[in-house]
JSON list of C-alpha atoms in Angstrom, two decimals:
[
{"chain": "A", "resi": 26, "resn": "GLN", "atom": "CA", "xyz": [35.55, 123.66, 107.24]},
{"chain": "A", "resi": 27, "resn": "LYS", "atom": "CA", "xyz": [37.20, 126.74, 108.68]},
{"chain": "A", "resi": 28, "resn": "GLU", "atom": "CA", "xyz": [39.66, 125.95, 111.44]},
{"chain": "A", "resi": 29, "resn": "VAL", "atom": "CA", "xyz": [38.36, 128.48, 113.97]},
{"chain": "A", "resi": 30, "resn": "GLU", "atom": "CA", "xyz": [34.88, 129.83, 113.39]},
{"chain": "A", "resi": 31, "resn": "GLN", "atom": "CA", "xyz": [33.10, 132.75, 114.96]},
{"chain": "A", "resi": 32, "resn": "ASN", "atom": "CA", "xyz": [29.84, 134.47, 114.13]},
{"chain": "A", "resi": 33, "resn": "SER", "atom": "CA", "xyz": [30.89, 137.80, 112.63]},
{"chain": "A", "resi": 34, "resn": "GLY", "atom": "CA", "xyz": [27.95, 139.67, 114.16]},
{"chain": "A", "resi": 35, "resn": "PRO", "atom": "CA", "xyz": [27.35, 142.39, 114.88]},
{"chain": "A", "resi": 36, "resn": "LEU", "atom": "CA", "xyz": [26.03, 141.19, 118.20]},
{"chain": "A", "resi": 37, "resn": "SER", "atom": "CA", "xyz": [24.01, 143.94, 119.80]},
{"chain": "A", "resi": 38, "resn": "VAL", "atom": "CA", "xyz": [23.10, 143.86, 123.51]},
{"chain": "A", "resi": 39, "resn": "PRO", "atom": "CA", "xyz": [21.68, 146.50, 125.87]},
{"chain": "A", "resi": 40, "resn": "GLU", "atom": "CA", "xyz": [23.82, 147.91, 128.64]},
{"chain": "A", "resi": 41, "resn": "GLY", "atom": "CA", "xyz": [23.75, 145.69, 131.70]},
{"chain": "A", "resi": 42, "resn": "ALA", "atom": "CA", "xyz": [22.88, 142.52, 129.78]},
{"chain": "A", "resi": 43, "resn": "ILE", "atom": "CA", "xyz": [24.99, 139.39, 129.31]},
{"chain": "A", "resi": 44, "resn": "ALA", "atom": "CA", "xyz": [26.85, 139.15, 126.02]},
{"chain": "A", "resi": 45, "resn": "SER", "atom": "CA", "xyz": [27.59, 135.62, 124.81]},
{"chain": "A", "resi": 46, "resn": "LEU", "atom": "CA", "xyz": [30.28, 135.06, 122.21]},
{"chain": "A", "resi": 47, "resn": "ASN", "atom": "CA", "xyz": [30.96, 131.66, 120.70]},
{"chain": "A", "resi": 48, "resn": "CYS", "atom": "CA", "xyz": [33.83, 129.98, 118.89]},
{"chain": "A", "resi": 49, "resn": "THR", "atom": "CA", "xyz": [34.21, 126.50, 117.40]},
{"chain": "A", "resi": 50, "resn": "TYR", "atom": "CA", "xyz": [37.44, 124.85, 116.29]},
{"chain": "A", "resi": 51, "resn": "SER", "atom": "CA", "xyz": [38.34, 121.89, 114.15]},
{"chain": "A", "resi": 52, "resn": "ASP", "atom": "CA", "xyz": [41.41, 120.31, 115.80]},
{"chain": "A", "resi": 53, "resn": "ARG", "atom": "CA", "xyz": [40.39, 117.91, 118.59]},
{"chain": "A", "resi": 54, "resn": "GLY", "atom": "CA", "xyz": [43.92, 117.96, 119.96]},
{"chain": "A", "resi": 55, "resn": "SER", "atom": "CA", "xyz": [43.89, 121.67, 120.80]},
{"chain": "A", "resi": 56, "resn": "GLN", "atom": "CA", "xyz": [44.86, 122.47, 124.37]},
{"chain": "A", "resi": 57, "resn": "SER", "atom": "CA", "xyz": [45.09, 126.25, 124.63]},
{"chain": "A", "resi": 58, "resn": "PHE", "atom": "CA", "xyz": [42.32, 128.75, 123.95]},
{"chain": "A", "resi": 59, "resn": "PHE", "atom": "CA", "xyz": [42.37, 132.51, 124.08]},
{"chain": "A", "resi": 60, "resn": "TRP", "atom": "CA", "xyz": [40.01, 135.44, 123.84]},
{"chain": "A", "resi": 61, "resn": "TYR", "atom": "CA", "xyz": [41.31, 138.80, 122.64]},
{"chain": "A", "resi": 62, "resn": "ARG", "atom": "CA", "xyz": [39.52, 142.12, 122.50]},
{"chain": "A", "resi": 63, "resn": "GLN", "atom": "CA", "xyz": [40.29, 144.55, 119.69]},
{"chain": "A", "resi": 64, "resn": "TYR", "atom": "CA", "xyz": [39.02, 148.09, 119.67]},
{"chain": "A", "resi": 65, "resn": "SER", "atom": "CA", "xyz": [38.73, 149.77, 116.29]},
{"chain": "A", "resi": 66, "resn": "GLY", "atom": "CA", "xyz": [42.15, 150.96, 115.15]},
{"chain": "A", "resi": 67, "resn": "LYS", "atom": "CA", "xyz": [43.95, 149.25, 118.02]},
{"chain": "A", "resi": 68, "resn": "SER", "atom": "CA", "xyz": [45.85, 146.02, 118.50]},
{"chain": "A", "resi": 69, "resn": "PRO", "atom": "CA", "xyz": [44.43, 142.79, 119.98]},
{"chain": "A", "resi": 70, "resn": "GLU", "atom": "CA", "xyz": [44.52, 142.65, 123.76]},
{"chain": "A", "resi": 71, "resn": "LEU", "atom": "CA", "xyz": [44.44, 139.34, 125.64]},
{"chain": "A", "resi": 72, "resn": "ILE", "atom": "CA", "xyz": [41.52, 139.17, 128.05]},
{"chain": "A", "resi": 73, "resn": "MET", "atom": "CA", "xyz": [41.13, 135.46, 128.85]},
{"chain": "A", "resi": 74, "resn": "SER", "atom": "CA", "xyz": [42.95, 132.18, 128.40]},
{"chain": "A", "resi": 75, "resn": "ILE", "atom": "CA", "xyz": [41.54, 128.75, 129.22]},
{"chain": "A", "resi": 76, "resn": "TYR", "atom": "CA", "xyz": [43.12, 125.32, 129.11]},
{"chain": "A", "resi": 77, "resn": "SER", "atom": "CA", "xyz": [40.73, 122.94, 130.91]},
{"chain": "A", "resi": 78, "resn": "ASN", "atom": "CA", "xyz": [37.11, 121.98, 130.39]},
{"chain": "A", "resi": 79, "resn": "GLY", "atom": "CA", "xyz": [34.65, 124.05, 132.36]},
{"chain": "A", "resi": 80, "resn": "ASP", "atom": "CA", "xyz": [34.38, 127.67, 133.34]},
{"chain": "A", "resi": 81, "resn": "LYS", "atom": "CA", "xyz": [37.04, 130.23, 134.16]},
{"chain": "A", "resi": 82, "resn": "GLU", "atom": "CA", "xyz": [35.96, 133.55, 135.64]},
{"chain": "A", "resi": 83, "resn": "ASP", "atom": "CA", "xyz": [37.83, 136.85, 135.74]},
{"chain": "A", "resi": 84, "resn": "GLY", "atom": "CA", "xyz": [35.78, 139.80, 136.89]},
{"chain": "A", "resi": 85, "resn": "ARG", "atom": "CA", "xyz": [32.87, 140.29, 134.51]},
{"chain": "A", "resi": 86, "resn": "PHE", "atom": "CA", "xyz": [34.31, 137.81, 132.02]},
{"chain": "A", "resi": 87, "resn": "THR", "atom": "CA", "xyz": [33.75, 134.04, 132.01]},
{"chain": "A", "resi": 88, "resn": "ALA", "atom": "CA", "xyz": [35.35, 131.71, 129.50]},
{"chain": "A", "resi": 89, "resn": "GLN", "atom": "CA", "xyz": [33.71, 128.32, 128.97]},
{"chain": "A", "resi": 90, "resn": "LEU", "atom": "CA", "xyz": [35.44, 125.39, 127.31]},
{"chain": "A", "resi": 91, "resn": "ASN", "atom": "CA", "xyz": [33.92, 122.14, 126.06]},
{"chain": "A", "resi": 92, "resn": "LYS", "atom": "CA", "xyz": [36.56, 120.06, 124.31]},
{"chain": "A", "resi": 93, "resn": "ALA", "atom": "CA", "xyz": [34.18, 117.21, 123.49]},
{"chain": "A", "resi": 94, "resn": "SER", "atom": "CA", "xyz": [32.00, 119.57, 121.48]},
{"chain": "A", "resi": 95, "resn": "GLN", "atom": "CA", "xyz": [34.97, 121.64, 120.31]},
{"chain": "A", "resi": 96, "resn": "TYR", "atom": "CA", "xyz": [33.69, 125.00, 121.34]},
{"chain": "A", "resi": 97, "resn": "VAL", "atom": "CA", "xyz": [34.80, 127.81, 123.58]},
{"chain": "A", "resi": 98, "resn": "SER", "atom": "CA", "xyz": [32.66, 130.74, 124.62]},
{"chain": "A", "resi": 99, "resn": "LEU", "atom": "CA", "xyz": [33.05, 134.08, 126.34]},
{"chain": "A", "resi": 100, "resn": "LEU", "atom": "CA", "xyz": [30.37, 135.58, 128.55]},
{"chain": "A", "resi": 101, "resn": "ILE", "atom": "CA", "xyz": [30.47, 139.24, 129.49]},
{"chain": "A", "resi": 102, "resn": "ARG", "atom": "CA", "xyz": [28.22, 140.07, 132.42]},
{"chain": "A", "resi": 103, "resn": "ASP", "atom": "CA", "xyz": [26.83, 143.55, 133.07]},
{"chain": "A", "resi": 104, "resn": "SER", "atom": "CA", "xyz": [27.92, 144.65, 129.60]},
{"chain": "A", "resi": 105, "resn": "GLN", "atom": "CA", "xyz": [29.12, 148.23, 129.30]},
{"chain": "A", "resi": 106, "resn": "PRO", "atom": "CA", "xyz": [29.40, 150.51, 126.25]},
{"chain": "A", "resi": 107, "resn": "SER", "atom": "CA", "xyz": [33.18, 150.29, 126.75]},
{"chain": "A", "resi": 108, "resn": "ASP", "atom": "CA", "xyz": [32.93, 146.56, 125.94]},
{"chain": "A", "resi": 109, "resn": "SER", "atom": "CA", "xyz": [31.96, 147.44, 122.36]},
{"chain": "A", "resi": 110, "resn": "ALA", "atom": "CA", "xyz": [34.77, 145.94, 120.29]},
{"chain": "A", "resi": 111, "resn": "THR", "atom": "CA", "xyz": [35.65, 142.97, 118.13]},
{"chain": "A", "resi": 112, "resn": "TYR", "atom": "CA", "xyz": [36.40, 139.80, 120.07]},
{"chain": "A", "resi": 113, "resn": "LEU", "atom": "CA", "xyz": [38.88, 137.38, 118.55]},
{"chain": "A", "resi": 114, "resn": "CYS", "atom": "CA", "xyz": [39.06, 133.70, 119.42]},
{"chain": "A", "resi": 115, "resn": "ALA", "atom": "CA", "xyz": [42.46, 132.04, 119.04]},
{"chain": "A", "resi": 116, "resn": "VAL", "atom": "CA", "xyz": [43.27, 128.35, 119.39]},
{"chain": "A", "resi": 117, "resn": "ASN", "atom": "CA", "xyz": [46.61, 126.63, 119.62]},
{"chain": "A", "resi": 118, "resn": "PHE", "atom": "CA", "xyz": [46.64, 123.81, 117.07]},
{"chain": "A", "resi": 119, "resn": "PRO", "atom": "CA", "xyz": [49.24, 121.27, 118.18]},
{"chain": "A", "resi": 120, "resn": "ASN", "atom": "CA", "xyz": [49.86, 120.05, 114.65]},
{"chain": "A", "resi": 121, "resn": "ALA", "atom": "CA", "xyz": [50.40, 123.54, 113.24]},
{"chain": "A", "resi": 122, "resn": "GLY", "atom": "CA", "xyz": [54.16, 123.31, 113.67]},
{"chain": "A", "resi": 123, "resn": "ASN", "atom": "CA", "xyz": [56.91, 123.28, 116.21]},
{"chain": "A", "resi": 124, "resn": "ASN", "atom": "CA", "xyz": [56.28, 126.85, 117.21]},
{"chain": "A", "resi": 125, "resn": "ARG", "atom": "CA", "xyz": [52.71, 126.15, 118.32]},
{"chain": "A", "resi": 126, "resn": "LYS", "atom": "CA", "xyz": [51.18, 128.84, 116.21]},
{"chain": "A", "resi": 127, "resn": "LEU", "atom": "CA", "xyz": [47.81, 130.24, 117.11]},
{"chain": "A", "resi": 128, "resn": "ILE", "atom": "CA", "xyz": [44.93, 129.86, 114.66]},
{"chain": "A", "resi": 129, "resn": "TRP", "atom": "CA", "xyz": [42.68, 132.89, 114.67]},
{"chain": "A", "resi": 130, "resn": "GLY", "atom": "CA", "xyz": [38.99, 133.34, 114.11]},
{"chain": "A", "resi": 131, "resn": "LEU", "atom": "CA", "xyz": [37.78, 136.36, 112.16]},
{"chain": "A", "resi": 132, "resn": "GLY", "atom": "CA", "xyz": [36.18, 137.89, 115.22]},
{"chain": "A", "resi": 133, "resn": "THR", "atom": "CA", "xyz": [32.72, 138.83, 116.48]},
{"chain": "A", "resi": 134, "resn": "SER", "atom": "CA", "xyz": [31.75, 142.48, 116.59]},
{"chain": "A", "resi": 135, "resn": "LEU", "atom": "CA", "xyz": [29.95, 143.41, 119.81]},
{"chain": "A", "resi": 136, "resn": "ALA", "atom": "CA", "xyz": [27.93, 146.57, 120.27]},
{"chain": "A", "resi": 137, "resn": "VAL", "atom": "CA", "xyz": [26.64, 147.46, 123.74]},
{"chain": "A", "resi": 138, "resn": "ASN", "atom": "CA", "xyz": [23.87, 150.00, 123.54]},
{"chain": "A", "resi": 139, "resn": "PRO", "atom": "CA", "xyz": [23.35, 152.51, 126.38]},
{"chain": "B", "resi": 1, "resn": "ASN", "atom": "CA", "xyz": [57.77, 147.69, 131.09]},
{"chain": "B", "resi": 2, "resn": "ALA", "atom": "CA", "xyz": [56.85, 148.97, 127.66]},
{"chain": "B", "resi": 3, "resn": "GLY", "atom": "CA", "xyz": [55.77, 145.51, 126.47]},
{"chain": "B", "resi": 4, "resn": "VAL", "atom": "CA", "xyz": [55.93, 145.28, 122.67]},
{"chain": "B", "resi": 5, "resn": "THR", "atom": "CA", "xyz": [56.79, 148.42, 120.74]},
{"chain": "B", "resi": 6, "resn": "GLN", "atom": "CA", "xyz": [56.63, 149.01, 116.99]},
{"chain": "B", "resi": 7, "resn": "THR", "atom": "CA", "xyz": [57.86, 151.74, 114.69]},
{"chain": "B", "resi": 8, "resn": "PRO", "atom": "CA", "xyz": [56.68, 153.50, 112.67]},
{"chain": "B", "resi": 9, "resn": "LYS", "atom": "CA", "xyz": [52.97, 153.88, 113.49]},
{"chain": "B", "resi": 10, "resn": "PHE", "atom": "CA", "xyz": [52.05, 154.98, 109.97]},
{"chain": "B", "resi": 11, "resn": "GLN", "atom": "CA", "xyz": [53.83, 154.77, 106.64]},
{"chain": "B", "resi": 12, "resn": "VAL", "atom": "CA", "xyz": [52.98, 155.56, 103.03]},
{"chain": "B", "resi": 13, "resn": "LEU", "atom": "CA", "xyz": [55.13, 154.02, 100.31]},
{"chain": "B", "resi": 14, "resn": "LYS", "atom": "CA", "xyz": [55.13, 154.09, 96.55]},
{"chain": "B", "resi": 15, "resn": "THR", "atom": "CA", "xyz": [55.12, 150.81, 94.64]},
{"chain": "B", "resi": 16, "resn": "GLY", "atom": "CA", "xyz": [58.64, 149.42, 94.47]},
{"chain": "B", "resi": 17, "resn": "GLN", "atom": "CA", "xyz": [59.99, 151.24, 97.52]},
{"chain": "B", "resi": 18, "resn": "SER", "atom": "CA", "xyz": [61.48, 149.32, 100.40]},
{"chain": "B", "resi": 19, "resn": "MET", "atom": "CA", "xyz": [61.14, 149.74, 104.14]},
{"chain": "B", "resi": 20, "resn": "THR", "atom": "CA", "xyz": [61.75, 147.97, 107.43]},
{"chain": "B", "resi": 21, "resn": "LEU", "atom": "CA", "xyz": [59.25, 147.71, 110.25]},
{"chain": "B", "resi": 22, "resn": "GLN", "atom": "CA", "xyz": [60.85, 147.53, 113.67]},
{"chain": "B", "resi": 23, "resn": "CYS", "atom": "CA", "xyz": [59.63, 145.59, 116.68]},
{"chain": "B", "resi": 24, "resn": "ALA", "atom": "CA", "xyz": [61.08, 145.23, 120.16]},
{"chain": "B", "resi": 25, "resn": "GLN", "atom": "CA", "xyz": [59.89, 143.54, 123.36]},
{"chain": "B", "resi": 26, "resn": "ASP", "atom": "CA", "xyz": [61.13, 143.87, 126.92]},
{"chain": "B", "resi": 27, "resn": "MET", "atom": "CA", "xyz": [59.36, 140.84, 128.41]},
{"chain": "B", "resi": 28, "resn": "ASN", "atom": "CA", "xyz": [62.26, 138.42, 127.84]},
{"chain": "B", "resi": 29, "resn": "HIS", "atom": "CA", "xyz": [60.11, 136.31, 125.50]},
{"chain": "B", "resi": 30, "resn": "ASN", "atom": "CA", "xyz": [61.79, 133.83, 123.20]},
{"chain": "B", "resi": 31, "resn": "SER", "atom": "CA", "xyz": [59.17, 133.76, 120.45]},
{"chain": "B", "resi": 32, "resn": "MET", "atom": "CA", "xyz": [58.18, 136.67, 118.27]},
{"chain": "B", "resi": 33, "resn": "TYR", "atom": "CA", "xyz": [55.71, 137.01, 115.39]},
{"chain": "B", "resi": 34, "resn": "TRP", "atom": "CA", "xyz": [54.73, 139.26, 112.52]},
{"chain": "B", "resi": 35, "resn": "TYR", "atom": "CA", "xyz": [51.08, 139.36, 111.44]},
{"chain": "B", "resi": 36, "resn": "ARG", "atom": "CA", "xyz": [49.12, 141.34, 108.93]},
{"chain": "B", "resi": 37, "resn": "GLN", "atom": "CA", "xyz": [45.44, 142.13, 109.39]},
{"chain": "B", "resi": 38, "resn": "ASP", "atom": "CA", "xyz": [43.13, 142.90, 106.51]},
{"chain": "B", "resi": 39, "resn": "PRO", "atom": "CA", "xyz": [39.33, 143.42, 106.52]},
{"chain": "B", "resi": 40, "resn": "GLY", "atom": "CA", "xyz": [37.55, 140.10, 106.15]},
{"chain": "B", "resi": 41, "resn": "MET", "atom": "CA", "xyz": [40.82, 138.13, 106.31]},
{"chain": "B", "resi": 42, "resn": "GLY", "atom": "CA", "xyz": [41.60, 138.27, 109.98]},
{"chain": "B", "resi": 43, "resn": "LEU", "atom": "CA", "xyz": [45.09, 137.97, 111.40]},
{"chain": "B", "resi": 44, "resn": "ARG", "atom": "CA", "xyz": [47.51, 136.14, 109.13]},
{"chain": "B", "resi": 45, "resn": "LEU", "atom": "CA", "xyz": [50.97, 135.07, 110.17]},
{"chain": "B", "resi": 46, "resn": "ILE", "atom": "CA", "xyz": [53.80, 136.32, 107.95]},
{"chain": "B", "resi": 47, "resn": "TYR", "atom": "CA", "xyz": [56.90, 135.07, 109.77]},
{"chain": "B", "resi": 48, "resn": "TYR", "atom": "CA", "xyz": [57.80, 133.96, 113.25]},
{"chain": "B", "resi": 49, "resn": "SER", "atom": "CA", "xyz": [60.93, 133.41, 115.28]},
{"chain": "B", "resi": 50, "resn": "ALA", "atom": "CA", "xyz": [60.95, 130.71, 117.93]},
{"chain": "B", "resi": 51, "resn": "SER", "atom": "CA", "xyz": [64.20, 131.95, 119.43]},
{"chain": "B", "resi": 52, "resn": "GLU", "atom": "CA", "xyz": [67.12, 134.23, 118.76]},
{"chain": "B", "resi": 53, "resn": "GLY", "atom": "CA", "xyz": [68.81, 133.15, 115.55]},
{"chain": "B", "resi": 54, "resn": "THR", "atom": "CA", "xyz": [65.85, 131.25, 114.05]},
{"chain": "B", "resi": 55, "resn": "THR", "atom": "CA", "xyz": [63.06, 132.37, 111.74]},
{"chain": "B", "resi": 56, "resn": "ASP", "atom": "CA", "xyz": [60.35, 130.47, 109.90]},
{"chain": "B", "resi": 57, "resn": "LYS", "atom": "CA", "xyz": [57.70, 131.28, 107.32]},
{"chain": "B", "resi": 58, "resn": "GLY", "atom": "CA", "xyz": [54.08, 131.63, 108.27]},
{"chain": "B", "resi": 59, "resn": "GLU", "atom": "CA", "xyz": [51.10, 131.44, 105.93]},
{"chain": "B", "resi": 60, "resn": "VAL", "atom": "CA", "xyz": [51.78, 134.59, 103.85]},
{"chain": "B", "resi": 61, "resn": "PRO", "atom": "CA", "xyz": [55.58, 135.13, 103.65]},
{"chain": "B", "resi": 62, "resn": "ASN", "atom": "CA", "xyz": [55.89, 136.15, 99.98]},
{"chain": "B", "resi": 63, "resn": "GLY", "atom": "CA", "xyz": [57.30, 139.64, 99.53]},
{"chain": "B", "resi": 64, "resn": "TYR", "atom": "CA", "xyz": [58.69, 139.85, 103.05]},
{"chain": "B", "resi": 65, "resn": "ASN", "atom": "CA", "xyz": [61.92, 139.11, 104.87]},
{"chain": "B", "resi": 66, "resn": "VAL", "atom": "CA", "xyz": [62.68, 139.13, 108.58]},
{"chain": "B", "resi": 67, "resn": "SER", "atom": "CA", "xyz": [65.64, 139.46, 110.87]},
{"chain": "B", "resi": 68, "resn": "ARG", "atom": "CA", "xyz": [65.82, 138.39, 114.49]},
{"chain": "B", "resi": 69, "resn": "LEU", "atom": "CA", "xyz": [68.48, 140.85, 115.50]},
{"chain": "B", "resi": 70, "resn": "ASN", "atom": "CA", "xyz": [68.70, 139.68, 119.11]},
{"chain": "B", "resi": 71, "resn": "LYS", "atom": "CA", "xyz": [66.30, 138.36, 121.73]},
{"chain": "B", "resi": 72, "resn": "ARG", "atom": "CA", "xyz": [64.50, 141.70, 121.98]},
{"chain": "B", "resi": 73, "resn": "GLU", "atom": "CA", "xyz": [64.20, 142.77, 118.34]},
{"chain": "B", "resi": 74, "resn": "PHE", "atom": "CA", "xyz": [62.47, 141.28, 115.30]},
{"chain": "B", "resi": 75, "resn": "SER", "atom": "CA", "xyz": [62.25, 143.33, 112.11]},
{"chain": "B", "resi": 76, "resn": "LEU", "atom": "CA", "xyz": [60.13, 142.89, 108.98]},
{"chain": "B", "resi": 77, "resn": "ARG", "atom": "CA", "xyz": [61.40, 144.13, 105.62]},
{"chain": "B", "resi": 78, "resn": "LEU", "atom": "CA", "xyz": [59.51, 144.82, 102.43]},
{"chain": "B", "resi": 79, "resn": "GLU", "atom": "CA", "xyz": [62.07, 144.82, 99.63]},
{"chain": "B", "resi": 80, "resn": "SER", "atom": "CA", "xyz": [59.79, 146.06, 96.85]},
{"chain": "B", "resi": 81, "resn": "ALA", "atom": "CA", "xyz": [56.43, 147.17, 98.16]},
{"chain": "B", "resi": 82, "resn": "ALA", "atom": "CA", "xyz": [53.25, 146.34, 96.25]},
{"chain": "B", "resi": 83, "resn": "PRO", "atom": "CA", "xyz": [49.71, 147.70, 96.71]},
{"chain": "B", "resi": 84, "resn": "SER", "atom": "CA", "xyz": [48.67, 144.22, 97.93]},
{"chain": "B", "resi": 85, "resn": "GLN", "atom": "CA", "xyz": [50.87, 144.81, 100.96]},
{"chain": "B", "resi": 86, "resn": "THR", "atom": "CA", "xyz": [48.68, 147.67, 102.14]},
{"chain": "B", "resi": 87, "resn": "SER", "atom": "CA", "xyz": [47.63, 146.45, 105.56]},
{"chain": "B", "resi": 88, "resn": "VAL", "atom": "CA", "xyz": [48.00, 146.84, 109.29]},
{"chain": "B", "resi": 89, "resn": "TYR", "atom": "CA", "xyz": [51.05, 145.00, 110.59]},
{"chain": "B", "resi": 90, "resn": "PHE", "atom": "CA", "xyz": [51.28, 143.70, 114.13]},
{"chain": "B", "resi": 91, "resn": "CYS", "atom": "CA", "xyz": [54.26, 142.31, 115.96]},
{"chain": "B", "resi": 92, "resn": "ALA", "atom": "CA", "xyz": [53.67, 139.95, 118.89]},
{"chain": "B", "resi": 93, "resn": "SER", "atom": "CA", "xyz": [55.72, 138.03, 121.40]},
{"chain": "B", "resi": 94, "resn": "ARG", "atom": "CA", "xyz": [54.84, 134.90, 123.32]},
{"chain": "B", "resi": 95, "resn": "SER", "atom": "CA", "xyz": [55.32, 133.86, 126.88]},
{"chain": "B", "resi": 96, "resn": "ALA", "atom": "CA", "xyz": [56.97, 130.51, 127.43]},
{"chain": "B", "resi": 97, "resn": "GLY", "atom": "CA", "xyz": [55.63, 127.30, 128.89]},
{"chain": "B", "resi": 98, "resn": "VAL", "atom": "CA", "xyz": [52.01, 126.33, 129.33]},
{"chain": "B", "resi": 99, "resn": "ALA", "atom": "CA", "xyz": [50.71, 129.89, 129.15]},
{"chain": "B", "resi": 100, "resn": "ASN", "atom": "CA", "xyz": [51.54, 130.26, 125.46]},
{"chain": "B", "resi": 101, "resn": "GLU", "atom": "CA", "xyz": [49.94, 133.70, 125.42]},
{"chain": "B", "resi": 102, "resn": "GLN", "atom": "CA", "xyz": [50.80, 136.23, 122.74]},
{"chain": "B", "resi": 103, "resn": "PHE", "atom": "CA", "xyz": [51.08, 139.96, 123.40]},
{"chain": "B", "resi": 104, "resn": "PHE", "atom": "CA", "xyz": [50.78, 142.49, 120.64]},
{"chain": "B", "resi": 105, "resn": "GLY", "atom": "CA", "xyz": [52.42, 145.76, 119.76]},
{"chain": "B", "resi": 106, "resn": "PRO", "atom": "CA", "xyz": [50.35, 148.80, 118.71]},
{"chain": "B", "resi": 107, "resn": "GLY", "atom": "CA", "xyz": [50.68, 148.09, 114.98]},
{"chain": "B", "resi": 108, "resn": "THR", "atom": "CA", "xyz": [51.91, 149.85, 111.86]},
{"chain": "B", "resi": 109, "resn": "ARG", "atom": "CA", "xyz": [49.39, 151.05, 109.30]},
{"chain": "B", "resi": 110, "resn": "LEU", "atom": "CA", "xyz": [51.04, 150.78, 105.89]},
{"chain": "B", "resi": 111, "resn": "THR", "atom": "CA", "xyz": [49.67, 152.15, 102.64]},
{"chain": "B", "resi": 112, "resn": "VAL", "atom": "CA", "xyz": [51.35, 151.31, 99.32]},
{"chain": "B", "resi": 113, "resn": "LEU", "atom": "CA", "xyz": [50.31, 153.54, 96.43]}
]
């Protein structure tokens, strides 16, 4: 089983719709969860972090965490063409070493169509 | 604040050549990281440094060395480049405490012929 899994996509949504991106992880002890956005040819950019069960909202973005089911999701409301990118899920695995390394998913490609 | 900076942006090497990738951060972070990103492989950790004066191997350290020059700077050296090291290299630094968030530099696109 992969440690952090994401559907590779591409996920295609029309402009103005809600985009839903999902991520599952294997380590039940994980405490920190992150969503990064990566435009083609650019570096990953942190857009959301979440540490507690439930929802966390920031503008058009909502991160949802369910530790019992070991998944974290990202909702993008009112999707815009500028949201077209690859979204990376990263999870802090507490047993990965003293430096608390992040374990990365391979990313979901999102295309928002005008 | 510039955040995390990397040089060079692009580099082409011949097999067997050596080079050093430079990284600096101005956010006063203790931890710094070097990743490589390849299509279909995702981000893979090469080396990290938890604090000034310490470095540790990540999941793909072979063929690389690092130096944590001071709190700000963390360099990655390829002693004898191989075509398998063709990749995009990212440096990142991490905030302390609960946040544990990593911030990335713009990357170096390296081609080894």
